[in-house]
Short mmCIF file of C-alpha atoms in Angstrom, two decimals:
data_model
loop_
_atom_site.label_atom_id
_atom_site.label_comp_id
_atom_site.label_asym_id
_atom_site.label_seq_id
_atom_site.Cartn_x
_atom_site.Cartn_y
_atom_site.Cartn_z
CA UNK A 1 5.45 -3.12 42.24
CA UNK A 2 3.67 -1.93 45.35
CA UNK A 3 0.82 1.15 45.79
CA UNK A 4 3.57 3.53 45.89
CA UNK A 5 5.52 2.98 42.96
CA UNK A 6 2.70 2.77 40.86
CA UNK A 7 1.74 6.32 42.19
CA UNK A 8 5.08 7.86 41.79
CA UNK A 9 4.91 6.37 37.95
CA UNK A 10 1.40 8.42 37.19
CA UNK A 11 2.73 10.74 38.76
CA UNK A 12 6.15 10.60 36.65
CA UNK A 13 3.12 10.44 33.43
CA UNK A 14 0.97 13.17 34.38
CA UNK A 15 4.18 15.45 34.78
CA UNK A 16 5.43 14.66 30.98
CA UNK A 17 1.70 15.20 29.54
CA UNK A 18 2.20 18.91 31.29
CA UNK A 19 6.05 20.02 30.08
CA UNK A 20 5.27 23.52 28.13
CA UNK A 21 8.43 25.34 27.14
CA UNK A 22 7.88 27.80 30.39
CA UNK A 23 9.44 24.39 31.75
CA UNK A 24 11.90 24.25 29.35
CA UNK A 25 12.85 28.10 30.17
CA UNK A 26 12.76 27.56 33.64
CA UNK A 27 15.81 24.85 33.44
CA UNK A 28 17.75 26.49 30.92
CA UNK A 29 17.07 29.95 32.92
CA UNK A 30 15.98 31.72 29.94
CA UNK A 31 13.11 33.78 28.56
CA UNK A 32 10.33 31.88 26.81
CA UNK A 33 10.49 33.39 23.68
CA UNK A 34 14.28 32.33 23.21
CA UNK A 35 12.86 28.67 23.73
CA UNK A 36 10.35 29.04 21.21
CA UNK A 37 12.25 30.55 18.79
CA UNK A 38 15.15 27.58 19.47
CA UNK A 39 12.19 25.42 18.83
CA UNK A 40 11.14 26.33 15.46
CA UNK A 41 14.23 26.89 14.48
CA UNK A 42 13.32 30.65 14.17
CA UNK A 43 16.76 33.67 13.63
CA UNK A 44 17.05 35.19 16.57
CA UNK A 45 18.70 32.97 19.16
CA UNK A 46 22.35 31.50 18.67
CA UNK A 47 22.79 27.91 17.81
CA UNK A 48 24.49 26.81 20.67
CA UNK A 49 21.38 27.85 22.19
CA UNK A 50 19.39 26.18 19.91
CA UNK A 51 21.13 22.96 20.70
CA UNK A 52 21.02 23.72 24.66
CA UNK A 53 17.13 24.06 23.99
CA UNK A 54 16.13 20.76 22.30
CA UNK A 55 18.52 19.16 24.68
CA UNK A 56 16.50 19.94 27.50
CA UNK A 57 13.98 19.16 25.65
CA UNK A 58 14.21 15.99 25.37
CA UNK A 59 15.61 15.37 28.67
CA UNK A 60 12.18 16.54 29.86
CA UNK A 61 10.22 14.70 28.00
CA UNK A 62 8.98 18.00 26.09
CA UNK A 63 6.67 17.12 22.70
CA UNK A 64 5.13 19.53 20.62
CA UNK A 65 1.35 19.99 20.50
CA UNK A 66 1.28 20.71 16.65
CA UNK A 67 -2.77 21.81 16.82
CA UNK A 68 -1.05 24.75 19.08
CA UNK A 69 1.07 25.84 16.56
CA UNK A 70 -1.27 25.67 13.41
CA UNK A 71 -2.07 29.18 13.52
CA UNK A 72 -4.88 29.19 16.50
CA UNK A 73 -6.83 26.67 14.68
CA UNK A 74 -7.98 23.57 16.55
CA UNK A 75 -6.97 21.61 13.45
CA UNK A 76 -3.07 20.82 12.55
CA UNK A 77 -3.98 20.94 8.65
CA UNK A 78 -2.27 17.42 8.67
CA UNK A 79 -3.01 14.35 7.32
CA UNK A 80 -1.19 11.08 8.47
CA UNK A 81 -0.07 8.10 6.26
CA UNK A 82 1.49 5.04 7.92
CA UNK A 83 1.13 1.96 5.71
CA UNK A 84 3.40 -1.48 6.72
CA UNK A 85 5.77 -1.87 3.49
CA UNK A 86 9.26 -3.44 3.48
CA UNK A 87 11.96 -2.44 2.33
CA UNK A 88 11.94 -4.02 -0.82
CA UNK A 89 8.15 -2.93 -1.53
CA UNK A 90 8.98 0.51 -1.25
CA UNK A 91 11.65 0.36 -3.82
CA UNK A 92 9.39 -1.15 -6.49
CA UNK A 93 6.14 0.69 -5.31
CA UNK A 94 4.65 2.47 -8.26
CA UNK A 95 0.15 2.17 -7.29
CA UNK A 96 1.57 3.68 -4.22
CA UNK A 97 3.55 6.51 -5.45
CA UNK A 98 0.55 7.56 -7.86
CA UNK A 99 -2.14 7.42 -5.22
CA UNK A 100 -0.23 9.52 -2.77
CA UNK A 101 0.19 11.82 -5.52
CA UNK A 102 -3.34 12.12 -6.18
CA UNK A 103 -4.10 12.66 -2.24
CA UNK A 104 -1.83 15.04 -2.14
CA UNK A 105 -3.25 17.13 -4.61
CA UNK A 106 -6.27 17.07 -3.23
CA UNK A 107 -5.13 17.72 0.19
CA UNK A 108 -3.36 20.98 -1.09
CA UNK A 109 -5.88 22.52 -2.55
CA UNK A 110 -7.23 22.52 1.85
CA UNK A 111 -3.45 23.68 2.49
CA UNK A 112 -3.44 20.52 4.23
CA UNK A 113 -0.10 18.65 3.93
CA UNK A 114 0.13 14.35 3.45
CA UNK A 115 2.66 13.20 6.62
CA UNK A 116 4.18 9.85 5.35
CA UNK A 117 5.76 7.34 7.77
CA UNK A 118 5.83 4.06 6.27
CA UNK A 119 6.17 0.74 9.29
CA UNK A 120 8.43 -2.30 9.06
CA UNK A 121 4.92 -3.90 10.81
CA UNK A 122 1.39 -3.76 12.09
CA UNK A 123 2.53 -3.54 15.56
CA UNK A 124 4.32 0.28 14.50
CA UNK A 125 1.88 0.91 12.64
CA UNK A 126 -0.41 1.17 15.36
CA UNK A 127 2.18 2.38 17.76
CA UNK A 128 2.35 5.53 14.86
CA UNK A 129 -1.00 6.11 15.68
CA UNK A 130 -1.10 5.87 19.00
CA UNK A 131 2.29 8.46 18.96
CA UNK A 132 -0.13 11.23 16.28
CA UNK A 133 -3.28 10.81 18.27
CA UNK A 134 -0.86 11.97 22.41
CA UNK A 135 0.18 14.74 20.16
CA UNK A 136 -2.43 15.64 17.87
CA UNK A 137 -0.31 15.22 15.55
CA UNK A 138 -2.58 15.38 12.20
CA UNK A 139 -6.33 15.68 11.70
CA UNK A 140 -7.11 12.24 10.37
CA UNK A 141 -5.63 9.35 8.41
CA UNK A 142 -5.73 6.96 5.71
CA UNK A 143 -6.00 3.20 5.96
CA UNK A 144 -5.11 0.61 2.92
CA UNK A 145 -4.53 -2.92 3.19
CA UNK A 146 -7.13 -4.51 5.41
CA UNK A 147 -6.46 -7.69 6.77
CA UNK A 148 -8.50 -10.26 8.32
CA UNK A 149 -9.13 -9.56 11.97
CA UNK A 150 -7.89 -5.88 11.42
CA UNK A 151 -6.99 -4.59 14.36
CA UNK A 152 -6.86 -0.96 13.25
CA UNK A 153 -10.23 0.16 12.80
CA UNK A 154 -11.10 -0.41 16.64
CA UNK A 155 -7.86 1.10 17.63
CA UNK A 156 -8.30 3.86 15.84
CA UNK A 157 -11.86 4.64 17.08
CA UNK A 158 -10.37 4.16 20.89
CA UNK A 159 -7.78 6.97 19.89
CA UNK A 160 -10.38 9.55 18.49
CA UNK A 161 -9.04 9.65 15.06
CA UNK A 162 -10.87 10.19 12.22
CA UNK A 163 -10.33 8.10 9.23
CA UNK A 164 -10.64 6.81 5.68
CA UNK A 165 -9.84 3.29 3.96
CA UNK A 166 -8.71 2.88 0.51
CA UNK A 167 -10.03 -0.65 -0.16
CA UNK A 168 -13.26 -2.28 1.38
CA UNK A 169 -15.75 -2.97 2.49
CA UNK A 170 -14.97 -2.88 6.06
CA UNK A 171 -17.14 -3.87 8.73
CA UNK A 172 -17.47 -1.22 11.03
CA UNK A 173 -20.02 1.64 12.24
CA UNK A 174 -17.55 4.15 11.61
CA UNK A 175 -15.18 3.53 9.46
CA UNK A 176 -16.03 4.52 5.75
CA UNK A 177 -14.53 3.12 2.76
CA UNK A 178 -13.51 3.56 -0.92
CA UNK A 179 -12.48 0.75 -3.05
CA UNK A 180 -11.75 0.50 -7.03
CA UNK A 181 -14.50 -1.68 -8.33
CA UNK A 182 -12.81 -4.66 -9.46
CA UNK A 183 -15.81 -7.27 -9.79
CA UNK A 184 -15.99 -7.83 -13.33
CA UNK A 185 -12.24 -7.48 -14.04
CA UNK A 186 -10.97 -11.17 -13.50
CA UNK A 187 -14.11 -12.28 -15.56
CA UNK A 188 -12.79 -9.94 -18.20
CA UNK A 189 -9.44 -11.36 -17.89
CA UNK A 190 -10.64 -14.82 -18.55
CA UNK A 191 -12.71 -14.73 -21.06
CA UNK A 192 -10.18 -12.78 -22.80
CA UNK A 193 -7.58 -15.82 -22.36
CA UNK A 194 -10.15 -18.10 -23.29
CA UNK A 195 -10.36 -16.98 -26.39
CA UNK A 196 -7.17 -17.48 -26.91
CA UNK A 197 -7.64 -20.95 -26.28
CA UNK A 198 -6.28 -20.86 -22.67
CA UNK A 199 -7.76 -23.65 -19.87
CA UNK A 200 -5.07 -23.89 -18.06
CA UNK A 201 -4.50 -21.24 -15.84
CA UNK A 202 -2.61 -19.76 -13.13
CA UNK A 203 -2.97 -17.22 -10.55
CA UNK A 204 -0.13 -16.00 -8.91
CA UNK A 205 -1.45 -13.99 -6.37
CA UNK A 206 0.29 -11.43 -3.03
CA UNK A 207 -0.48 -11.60 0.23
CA UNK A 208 -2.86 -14.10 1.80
CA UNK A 209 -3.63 -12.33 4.55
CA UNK A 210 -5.14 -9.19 2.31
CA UNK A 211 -8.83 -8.60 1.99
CA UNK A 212 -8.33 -7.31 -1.75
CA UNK A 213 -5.76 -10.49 -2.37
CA UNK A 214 -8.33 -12.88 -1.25
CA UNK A 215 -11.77 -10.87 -3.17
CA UNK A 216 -9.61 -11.82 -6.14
CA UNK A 217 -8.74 -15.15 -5.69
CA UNK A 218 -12.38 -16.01 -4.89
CA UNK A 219 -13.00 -14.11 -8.16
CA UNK A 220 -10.95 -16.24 -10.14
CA UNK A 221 -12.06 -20.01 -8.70
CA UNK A 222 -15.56 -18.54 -9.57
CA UNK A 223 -15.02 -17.29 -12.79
CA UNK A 224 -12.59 -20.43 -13.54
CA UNK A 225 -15.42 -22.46 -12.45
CA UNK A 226 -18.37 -21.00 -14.48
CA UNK A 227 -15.73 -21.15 -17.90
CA UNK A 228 -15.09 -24.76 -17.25
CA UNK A 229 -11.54 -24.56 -17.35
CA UNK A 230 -9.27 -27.83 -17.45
CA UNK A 231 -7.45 -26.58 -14.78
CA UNK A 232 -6.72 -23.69 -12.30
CA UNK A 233 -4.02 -23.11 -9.04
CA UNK A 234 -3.39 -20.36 -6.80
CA UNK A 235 -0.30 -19.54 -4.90
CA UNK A 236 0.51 -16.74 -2.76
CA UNK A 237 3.97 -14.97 -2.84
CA UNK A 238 3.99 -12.65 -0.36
CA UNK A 239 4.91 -10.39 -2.85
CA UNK A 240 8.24 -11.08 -3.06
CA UNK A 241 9.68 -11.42 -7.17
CA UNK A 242 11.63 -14.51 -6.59
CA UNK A 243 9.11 -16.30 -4.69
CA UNK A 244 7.09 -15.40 -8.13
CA UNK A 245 9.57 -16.31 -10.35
CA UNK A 246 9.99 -19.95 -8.95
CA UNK A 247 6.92 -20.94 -8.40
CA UNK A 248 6.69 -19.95 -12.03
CA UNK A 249 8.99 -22.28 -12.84
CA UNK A 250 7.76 -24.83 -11.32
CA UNK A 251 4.21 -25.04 -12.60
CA UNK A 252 5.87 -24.38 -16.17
CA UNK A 253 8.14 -27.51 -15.61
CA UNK A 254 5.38 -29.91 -14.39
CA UNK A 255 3.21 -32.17 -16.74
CA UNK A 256 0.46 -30.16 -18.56
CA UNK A 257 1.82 -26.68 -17.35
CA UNK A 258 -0.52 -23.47 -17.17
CA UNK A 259 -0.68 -21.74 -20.51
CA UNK A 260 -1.37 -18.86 -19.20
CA UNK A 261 -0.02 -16.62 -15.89
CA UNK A 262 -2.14 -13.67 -13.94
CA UNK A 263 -0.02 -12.01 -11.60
CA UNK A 264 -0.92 -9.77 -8.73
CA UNK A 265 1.42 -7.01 -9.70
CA UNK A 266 3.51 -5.90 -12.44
CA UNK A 267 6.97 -6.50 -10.06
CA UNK A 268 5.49 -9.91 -10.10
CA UNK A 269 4.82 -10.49 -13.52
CA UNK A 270 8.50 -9.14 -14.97
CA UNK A 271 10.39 -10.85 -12.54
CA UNK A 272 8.44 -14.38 -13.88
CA UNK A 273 9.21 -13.60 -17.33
CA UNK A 274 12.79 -13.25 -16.93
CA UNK A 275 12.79 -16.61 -15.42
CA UNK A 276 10.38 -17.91 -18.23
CA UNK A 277 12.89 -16.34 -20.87
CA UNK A 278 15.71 -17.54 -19.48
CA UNK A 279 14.96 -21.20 -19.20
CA UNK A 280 13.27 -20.64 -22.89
CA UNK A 281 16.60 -18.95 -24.13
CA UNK A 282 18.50 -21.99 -22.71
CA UNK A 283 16.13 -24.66 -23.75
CA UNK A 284 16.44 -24.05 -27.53
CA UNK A 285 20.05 -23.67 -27.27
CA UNK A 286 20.44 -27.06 -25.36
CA UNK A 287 18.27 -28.27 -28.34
CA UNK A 288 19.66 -26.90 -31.05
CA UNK A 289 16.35 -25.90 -32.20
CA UNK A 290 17.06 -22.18 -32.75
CA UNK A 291 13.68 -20.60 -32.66
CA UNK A 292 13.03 -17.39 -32.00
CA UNK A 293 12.46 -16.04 -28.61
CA UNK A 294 9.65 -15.51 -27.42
CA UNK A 295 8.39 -18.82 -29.04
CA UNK A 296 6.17 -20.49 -27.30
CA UNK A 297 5.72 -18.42 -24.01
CA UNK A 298 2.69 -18.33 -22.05
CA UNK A 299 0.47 -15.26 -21.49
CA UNK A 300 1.07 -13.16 -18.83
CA UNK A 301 -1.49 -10.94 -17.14
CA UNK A 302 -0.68 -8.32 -14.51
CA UNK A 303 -3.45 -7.12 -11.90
CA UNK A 304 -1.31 -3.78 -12.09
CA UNK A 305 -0.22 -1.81 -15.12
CA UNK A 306 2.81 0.36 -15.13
CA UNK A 307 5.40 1.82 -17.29
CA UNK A 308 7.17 -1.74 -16.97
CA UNK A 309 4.27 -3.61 -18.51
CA UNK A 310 4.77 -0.89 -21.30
CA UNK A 311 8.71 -1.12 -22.29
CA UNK A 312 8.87 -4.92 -21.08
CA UNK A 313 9.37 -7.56 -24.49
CA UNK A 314 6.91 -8.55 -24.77
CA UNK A 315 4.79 -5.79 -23.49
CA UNK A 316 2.36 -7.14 -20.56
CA UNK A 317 -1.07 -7.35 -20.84
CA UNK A 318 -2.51 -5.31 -17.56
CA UNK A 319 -4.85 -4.37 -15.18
CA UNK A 320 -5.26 -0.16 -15.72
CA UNK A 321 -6.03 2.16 -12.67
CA UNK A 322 -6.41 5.56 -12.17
CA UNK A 323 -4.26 5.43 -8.85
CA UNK A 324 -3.76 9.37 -8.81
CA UNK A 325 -7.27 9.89 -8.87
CA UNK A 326 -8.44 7.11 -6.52
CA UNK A 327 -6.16 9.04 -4.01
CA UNK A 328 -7.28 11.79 -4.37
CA UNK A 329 -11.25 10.64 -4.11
CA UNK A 330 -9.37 8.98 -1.37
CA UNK A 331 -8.33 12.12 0.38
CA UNK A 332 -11.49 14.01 -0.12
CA UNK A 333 -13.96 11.63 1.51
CA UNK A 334 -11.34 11.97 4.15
CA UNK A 335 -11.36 16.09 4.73
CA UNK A 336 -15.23 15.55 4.07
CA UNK A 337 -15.13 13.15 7.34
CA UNK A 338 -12.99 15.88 9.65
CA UNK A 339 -15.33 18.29 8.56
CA UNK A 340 -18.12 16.80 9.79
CA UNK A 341 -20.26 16.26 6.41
CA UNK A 342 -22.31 13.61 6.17
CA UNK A 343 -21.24 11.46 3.36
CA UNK A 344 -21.79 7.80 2.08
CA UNK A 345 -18.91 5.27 2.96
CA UNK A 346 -17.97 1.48 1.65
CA UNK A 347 -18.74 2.31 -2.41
CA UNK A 348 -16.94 1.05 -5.02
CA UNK A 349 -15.39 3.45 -7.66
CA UNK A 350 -13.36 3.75 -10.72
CA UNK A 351 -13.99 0.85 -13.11
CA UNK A 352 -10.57 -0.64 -14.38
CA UNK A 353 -9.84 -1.53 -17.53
CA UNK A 354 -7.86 -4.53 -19.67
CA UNK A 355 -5.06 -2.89 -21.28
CA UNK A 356 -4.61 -5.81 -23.95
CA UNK A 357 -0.55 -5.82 -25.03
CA UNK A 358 1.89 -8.86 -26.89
CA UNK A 359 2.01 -10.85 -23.53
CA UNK A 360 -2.06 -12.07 -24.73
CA UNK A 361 -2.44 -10.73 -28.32
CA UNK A 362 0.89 -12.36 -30.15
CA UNK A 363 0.24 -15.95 -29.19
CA UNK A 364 -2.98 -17.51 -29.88
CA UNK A 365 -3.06 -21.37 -28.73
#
């Protein structure tokens, strides 16, 4: 592309960054006011006219500047939330649900409003931010899930945005975090199992690529270490149930199986039980042996308690969190940030504790 092409594209750029609805007036040969009304969808203007007006629009590139239309303030009382979940996590997300109810409680009480846009990926992700911070599009935003080599934080930073993460620590100058303090949970956990008699135990963990998936797993090779055990194995799952569910079934079917099962979530753990009670159910009907489910099933530990581990048979043993309120904590360090306070980042918060249910307590080896 030679000098003159690239000058006619900045050109082309610069042009966009400056459409204001006198433009849009201009080409529809109408008053300004009639645009904005057609804009905000304001009585006043027809709706043919309406549709003539976000037409042009968005032949001419036209975005709205949202700090411009939050009542003369600078800020856009807006707070953005763009985490990567499938389809499928989305569906079955319950931590998630809770904690954005807690931020949004908090964020209310500011008459600020929670903007959710969840991405298929860490490449929309960013491009989400990238789209907020051209348009000012909300005053900050909140981070979970930090990976290895996170490319968000830096990005972020570049783009002017302020922000939070929910999880941590995170190395970074700027970036403060809040995570739920989960160091002495797995030790819980295990010695809980091992008085049970359980030395043979599995963790089947999420994502290997998470900061907060791996903090655990070195957790439990420590803990498993210090106890002794006979023996210990970690897979990953990627979340996904039936990934869970068979490599369930294999360990169970293998010589000297795991007596026990700790499961990153509760999605996790229900979808290995019904595998676990299925090939139980059909095993003592093969045999004859007619004992009564759930003879002879091992424990079953989820890092996340829910409703499911509640109503599930047998009821889970699990992992309690205040999600709501680690949200809104969550969303208050946040406004604290915008507003310029000077506040303490990367601190650990909310001690969970071992909800202890007939998953651990009915079968004592």
């Amino acid at each position: 592309m030679d000098s003159d092409s690239n000058c006619c594209c900045e050109h082309s750029k610069q042009k966009q960054l400056r459409i204001s609805l006198k433009d849009i007036a201009s080409e529809l040969g109408i008053s300004q006011t009639a645009v904005s009304f057609a804009i905000n969808d304001k009585p006043g203007v027809s709706a043919e006219t309406k549709k003539k007006v976000n037409e042009a629009a968005m032949k001419l590139g036209w975005r709205p500047v949202y700090a411009a239309q939050a009542l003369g303030s600078s800020r856009t009382m807006t707070i953005g939330f763009a985490p990567t979940r499938s389809y499928d996590e989305l569906k079955d997300e319950s931590f998630m649900l809770h904690f954005m109810a807690g931020a949004q409680a908090s964020l209310s009480k500011r008459r600020y409003g929670l903007l959710y846009q969840p991405c298929s990926s860490m490449k929309e992700e960013l491009a989400t931010y990238e789209d907020w911070a051209s348009r000012k599009r909300v005053d900050g935003v909140i981070l979970v899930n930090l990976q290895d080599n996170d490319p968000r934080p830096a990005r972020l930073k570049e783009l002017g945005l302020f922000a939070v993460l929910a999880g941590g620590p995170v190395d970074s100058d700027w970036l403060l975090s809040l995570s739920i303090d989960d160091s002495q949970v797995m030790g819980c956990i295990l010695d809980n199992l091992l008085e049970s008699g359980h030395k043979r135990i599995a963790y089947i963990s999420g994502d290997s690529s998470l900061m907060y998936s791996k903090y655990r797993q070195k957790s439990f090779q420590m803990f498993a270490a210090e106890k002794n055990l006979d023996k210990i194995c970690v897979e990953y799952t990627g979340f996904k149930p039936e990934n869970a569910a068979r490599i369930t079934m294999d360990l169970l079917t293998q010589e000297d199986p795991p007596t026990a099962f700790i499961y990153e979530t509760e999605i996790l753990a229900i979808a290995s039980l019904k595998a676990m009670t299925e090939y139980l159910i059909k095993r003592d009907y093969e045999e004859n042996t007619h004992r009564y489910y759930p003879y002879k099933l091992p424990a079953i530990v989820s890092f996340e308690d829910s409703f499911i581990c509640e109503s599930s048979y047998p009821s889970i043993t699990s992992v309690q969190r205040d999600a709501s309120e680690y949200g809104s904590k969550v969303a208050n360090l946040l406004l604290k940030v915008i507003d310029g306070e000077n506040v303490k980042g990367d601190r650990k918060i909310l001690t969970p504790r071992l909800v202890l249910r007939d998953s651990t307590l009915l079968y004592k080896r």
